[in-house]
Tab-separated table of C-alpha atoms and ligand atoms in Angstrom:
chain	number	residue	atom	x	y	z
I	1	MET	CA	15.586	29.553	0.457
I	2	LYS	CA	15.314	26.753	3.040
I	3	ILE	CA	13.698	23.687	1.528
I	4	LEU	CA	12.488	20.633	3.431
I	5	ILE	CA	11.943	17.587	1.219
I	6	THR	CA	10.512	14.208	2.174
I	7	ALA	CA	11.223	11.196	-0.020
I	8	GLY	CA	10.802	7.459	-0.279
I	9	PRO	CA	8.372	5.064	1.346
I	10	THR	CA	7.617	4.500	5.005
I	11	ARG	CA	7.619	1.093	6.665
I	12	GLU	CA	5.108	-0.044	9.239
I	13	SER	CA	6.312	-2.948	11.358
I	14	ILE	CA	4.275	-6.089	11.832
I	15	ASP	CA	6.911	-7.870	13.896
I	16	PRO	CA	10.766	-7.832	13.973
I	17	VAL	CA	10.840	-9.581	10.585
I	18	ARG	CA	7.939	-8.177	8.560
I	19	PHE	CA	6.554	-4.817	7.540
I	20	LEU	CA	3.948	-3.060	5.353
I	21	SER	CA	5.277	-0.599	2.798
I	22	ASN	CA	4.848	0.516	-0.816
I	23	ARG	CA	6.744	0.590	-4.119
I	24	SER	CA	8.303	4.037	-3.733
I	25	THR	CA	12.056	4.076	-4.390
I	26	GLY	CA	12.618	7.770	-3.601
I	27	LYS	CA	13.802	8.623	-7.133
I	28	MET	CA	11.534	11.661	-7.572
I	29	GLY	CA	12.265	13.016	-4.090
I	30	TYR	CA	16.040	12.596	-4.399
I	31	ALA	CA	15.935	14.245	-7.862
I	32	LEU	CA	14.241	17.209	-6.164
I	33	VAL	CA	17.002	17.325	-3.559
I	34	TRP	CA	19.716	17.374	-6.257
I	35	ALA	CA	17.856	20.084	-8.208
I	36	ALA	CA	17.398	22.235	-5.093
I	37	VAL	CA	21.083	21.907	-4.175
I	38	GLU	CA	22.113	22.725	-7.744
I	39	ALA	CA	19.983	25.873	-7.519
I	40	ARG	CA	22.008	26.737	-4.376
I	41	HIS	CA	19.274	26.367	-1.790
I	42	GLU	CA	19.655	25.027	1.733
I	43	VAL	CA	18.109	21.588	1.809
I	44	ARG	CA	17.082	19.164	4.525
I	45	LEU	CA	15.933	15.731	3.453
I	46	ILE	CA	13.680	13.450	5.471
I	47	SER	CA	14.095	10.063	3.868
I	48	GLY	CA	12.366	6.742	4.234
I	49	PRO	CA	14.417	3.589	3.538
I	50	VAL	CA	15.826	3.822	-0.006
I	51	SER	CA	19.082	2.852	-1.699
I	52	LEU	CA	19.985	6.286	-3.065
I	53	SER	CA	22.609	8.795	-1.942
I	54	ALA	CA	21.947	12.415	-1.141
I	55	PRO	CA	24.346	15.144	-2.294
I	56	VAL	CA	27.221	15.908	0.069
I	57	GLY	CA	26.312	18.671	2.489
I	58	VAL	CA	22.607	17.904	2.690
I	59	ASP	CA	21.314	17.132	6.183
I	60	VAL	CA	19.527	13.809	5.950
I	61	ILE	CA	17.152	12.573	8.615
I	62	TYR	CA	16.380	8.903	8.096
I	63	VAL	CA	12.989	7.646	9.259
I	64	LEU	CA	11.072	4.403	9.050
I	65	SER	CA	7.399	4.783	9.940
I	66	ALA	CA	4.750	7.388	9.095
I	67	GLU	CA	4.797	8.387	12.774
I	68	ASP	CA	8.601	8.952	12.589
I	69	MET	CA	8.144	10.974	9.409
I	70	LEU	CA	5.487	13.156	11.039
I	71	ARG	CA	7.771	13.838	14.020
I	72	ALA	CA	10.718	14.695	11.750
I	73	VAL	CA	8.583	17.061	9.642
I	74	GLN	CA	7.211	18.745	12.782
I	75	ASP	CA	10.745	19.160	14.175
I	76	ASN	CA	11.987	20.831	10.972
I	77	LEU	CA	8.917	22.771	9.890
I	78	GLU	CA	9.849	26.014	11.592
I	79	TRP	CA	13.235	25.964	9.830
I	80	CYS	CA	11.846	25.790	6.284
I	81	ASP	CA	10.286	28.232	3.810
I	82	LEU	CA	9.134	25.499	1.468
I	83	LEU	CA	8.033	21.934	2.180
I	84	ILE	CA	7.895	19.371	-0.621
I	85	MET	CA	6.159	16.163	0.498
I	86	SER	CA	7.179	13.679	-2.154
I	87	ALA	CA	7.286	10.755	0.285
I	88	ALA	CA	4.861	7.890	-0.206
I	89	VAL	CA	3.643	7.697	3.372
I	90	SER	CA	1.936	4.436	4.340
I	91	ASP	CA	-1.709	5.084	5.149
I	92	TRP	CA	-2.175	2.013	7.318
I	93	ARG	CA	-0.201	0.209	10.001
I	94	PRO	CA	-0.838	-2.905	12.049
I	95	SER	CA	-2.923	-2.088	15.150
I	96	SER	CA	-0.315	-3.820	17.265
I	97	VAL	CA	3.346	-4.625	16.629
I	98	SER	CA	4.573	-7.947	17.903
I	99	ALA	CA	7.879	-7.816	19.788
I	100	VAL	CA	8.641	-11.366	18.691
I	101	LYS	CA	8.382	-13.025	15.303
I	102	LEU	CA	4.816	-14.129	14.657
I	103	LYS	CA	4.565	-17.853	14.059
I	104	LYS	CA	2.446	-19.044	11.170
I	105	ALA	CA	0.880	-21.745	13.290
I	106	ASN	CA	-0.565	-19.048	15.579
I	107	MET	CA	-1.660	-16.555	12.903
I	108	SER	CA	-5.303	-16.284	11.857
I	109	GLY	CA	-4.645	-14.937	8.331
I	110	THR	CA	-6.154	-11.563	9.198
I	111	LEU	CA	-4.045	-8.544	10.036
I	112	GLU	CA	-5.812	-5.810	11.970
I	113	LEU	CA	-4.852	-2.347	10.710
I	114	GLU	CA	-5.267	1.231	11.860
I	115	ARG	CA	-4.721	4.543	10.044
I	116	THR	CA	-1.384	6.299	10.308
I	117	PRO	CA	-1.370	10.071	10.852
I	118	ASP	CA	-1.656	12.202	7.720
I	119	VAL	CA	1.521	14.276	7.853
I	120	LEU	CA	0.249	17.186	5.768
I	121	GLN	CA	-3.091	17.415	7.554
I	122	SER	CA	-1.367	17.268	10.941
I	123	ILE	CA	0.791	20.318	10.161
I	124	MET	CA	-1.754	22.376	8.174
I	125	SER	CA	-2.442	24.773	11.039
I	126	ASP	CA	1.296	25.574	11.392
I	127	LYS	CA	1.741	26.443	7.713
I	128	GLY	CA	2.013	30.212	8.157
I	129	GLU	CA	3.647	31.846	5.122
I	130	ARG	CA	5.338	28.627	4.048
I	131	VAL	CA	4.744	27.096	0.645
I	132	PHE	CA	3.529	23.487	0.735
I	133	VAL	CA	3.873	21.205	-2.289
I	134	GLY	CA	2.417	17.695	-2.325
I	135	PHE	CA	2.506	14.772	-4.707
I	136	ALA	CA	-0.465	12.607	-5.613
I	137	ALA	CA	0.103	9.002	-6.559
I	138	GLU	CA	-2.935	7.807	-8.489
I	139	THR	CA	-3.914	5.010	-10.805
I	140	GLY	CA	-5.914	6.135	-13.829
I	141	ASP	CA	-6.801	9.808	-14.355
I	142	PRO	CA	-4.984	11.501	-11.475
I	143	VAL	CA	-6.629	14.910	-11.682
I	144	GLN	CA	-9.901	14.519	-9.797
I	145	GLU	CA	-8.317	12.882	-6.767
I	146	ALA	CA	-5.393	15.284	-6.807
I	147	LYS	CA	-7.816	18.248	-6.707
I	148	ARG	CA	-9.419	16.806	-3.582
I	149	LYS	CA	-6.018	16.317	-1.926
I	150	LEU	CA	-4.908	19.844	-2.868
I	151	VAL	CA	-7.813	21.267	-0.845
I	152	GLU	CA	-7.958	18.717	1.993
I	153	LYS	CA	-4.222	18.963	2.676
I	154	GLY	CA	-3.986	22.767	2.422
I	155	LEU	CA	-1.452	22.712	-0.423
I	156	ASP	CA	-0.303	25.505	-2.743
I	157	LEU	CA	0.544	23.000	-5.448
I	158	ILE	CA	0.035	19.296	-6.028
I	159	VAL	CA	1.984	17.259	-8.559
I	160	ALA	CA	-0.157	14.391	-9.766
I	161	ASN	CA	1.163	11.285	-11.475
I	162	ASP	CA	-0.349	8.079	-12.744
I	163	VAL	CA	1.704	5.463	-10.929
I	164	ALA	CA	0.128	2.636	-12.914
I	165	ALA	CA	1.779	3.784	-16.168
I	166	ASP	CA	4.925	1.888	-17.231
I	167	ASP	CA	6.918	5.064	-17.880
I	168	ALA	CA	5.793	7.080	-14.824
I	169	GLY	CA	5.416	6.576	-11.111
I	170	PHE	CA	7.371	4.169	-8.939
I	171	ALA	CA	10.859	2.819	-9.630
I	172	VAL	CA	11.334	4.299	-13.113
I	173	ASP	CA	13.516	7.227	-14.178
I	174	THR	CA	10.762	9.101	-16.020
I	175	ASN	CA	7.538	10.766	-14.995
I	176	ARG	CA	4.524	12.403	-16.618
I	177	VAL	CA	2.958	14.880	-14.255
I	178	THR	CA	0.052	17.273	-14.031
I	179	LEU	CA	0.439	20.310	-11.785
I	180	LEU	CA	-2.621	21.718	-10.035
I	181	PHE	CA	-2.230	25.039	-8.252
I	182	ALA	CA	-4.404	26.384	-5.433
I	183	ASP	CA	-5.401	29.310	-7.680
I	184	GLY	CA	-6.957	26.875	-10.178
I	185	ARG	CA	-4.127	26.850	-12.709
I	186	ARG	CA	-3.308	23.512	-14.339
I	187	GLU	CA	-0.245	22.408	-16.303
I	188	ASP	CA	0.259	19.094	-18.069
I	189	TRP	CA	3.901	18.286	-18.607
I	190	PRO	CA	5.018	15.722	-21.207
I	191	LEU	CA	7.023	12.625	-20.339
I	192	MET	CA	10.373	13.728	-18.899
I	193	SER	CA	13.115	12.262	-16.767
I	194	LYS	CA	12.536	12.733	-13.032
I	195	VAL	CA	15.661	14.912	-12.980
I	196	GLU	CA	14.080	17.186	-15.613
I	197	VAL	CA	10.766	17.259	-13.728
I	198	ALA	CA	12.650	18.262	-10.579
I	199	LYS	CA	14.562	21.068	-12.323
I	200	LYS	CA	11.436	22.373	-14.055
I	201	LEU	CA	9.529	22.287	-10.776
I	202	MET	CA	12.208	24.422	-9.132
I	203	MET	CA	11.801	26.957	-11.966
I	204	GLU	CA	8.017	26.794	-11.690
I	205	LEU	CA	8.327	27.685	-8.010
I	206	GLY	CA	10.563	30.622	-8.933
I	207	LEU	CA	13.634	29.035	-7.313
Q	301	CTP	N1	0.701	12.203	2.728
Q	301	CTP	C1	0.891	12.573	4.044
Q	301	CTP	N2	0.554	11.695	5.054
Q	301	CTP	C2	-0.010	10.495	4.760
Q	301	CTP	C3	-0.235	10.122	3.410
Q	301	CTP	C4	0.139	11.000	2.406
Q	301	CTP	O1	1.359	13.673	4.301
Q	301	CTP	N3	-0.333	9.661	5.761
Q	301	CTP	C5	1.094	13.160	1.659
Q	301	CTP	C6	2.030	12.603	0.607
Q	301	CTP	O2	3.387	12.797	0.957
Q	301	CTP	C7	1.636	13.398	-0.637
Q	301	CTP	C8	0.154	13.665	-0.432
Q	301	CTP	O3	-0.082	13.521	0.976
Q	301	CTP	O4	2.301	14.623	-0.733
Q	301	CTP	C9	-0.769	12.741	-1.197
Q	301	CTP	O5	-0.400	11.409	-0.934
Q	301	CTP	P1	-1.182	10.171	-1.569
Q	301	CTP	O6	-0.554	8.911	-1.097
Q	301	CTP	O7	-1.338	10.406	-3.047
Q	301	CTP	O8	-2.644	10.361	-0.957
Q	301	CTP	P2	-3.336	9.819	0.356
Q	301	CTP	O9	-3.418	10.926	1.352
Q	301	CTP	O10	-2.691	8.556	0.793
Q	301	CTP	O11	-4.845	9.551	-0.129
Q	301	CTP	P3	-5.524	8.274	-0.857
Q	301	CTP	O12	-5.261	7.071	0.002
Q	301	CTP	O13	-6.970	8.679	-0.881
Q	301	CTP	O14	-4.938	8.179	-2.239
């Protein structure tokens, strides 16, 4: 099976020095890459800026912004049978990027933002027979919001996690996830390492 995985955060430039981003470290996405390689699948990774290494032999496409990530996903979509969007894509970017460092004396204290493209929604119409898996980063009960995203983003499965918990979400080695399938099935998995979640997810997908 050919698996395309996105991982890590995106960065949206403000000027040559500053950017907007989020707390994603790519741990869940890279664990998925290792699990997919271990299960002998062909893997391509589209990675935002992280300090992790991918397994030898995996094609890695490094991207910075949400726009770059969208382009990379579009370029590799036809190749894949399964897309796993575990990246934490920035939802907003500055309306304009300054080519020179902004000087505090000239800044008003307000940054004008615009929406970035939604990667999954942009590629929904090209899904075909491919399986699409998304992740939902939520604070509090993740299920209601994840259900909405499952439908709005045309997913077969969404993996929801409470990123506000100390032992789940960003920058930790463990995760506690709820799986919501398009056919209405729901599974609540106990606290596990991200490596275990990744391996179990591969099995869940029949891989
Ligand atoms: N996603 C995407 N493009 C974006 C934002 C998110 O494709 N611009 C994908 C993520 O990779 C993930 C899923 O959509 O698989 C849900 O991401 P999440 O950040 O939880 O949701 P948002 O779409 O940002 O919605 P909200 O701001 O309402 O939480």
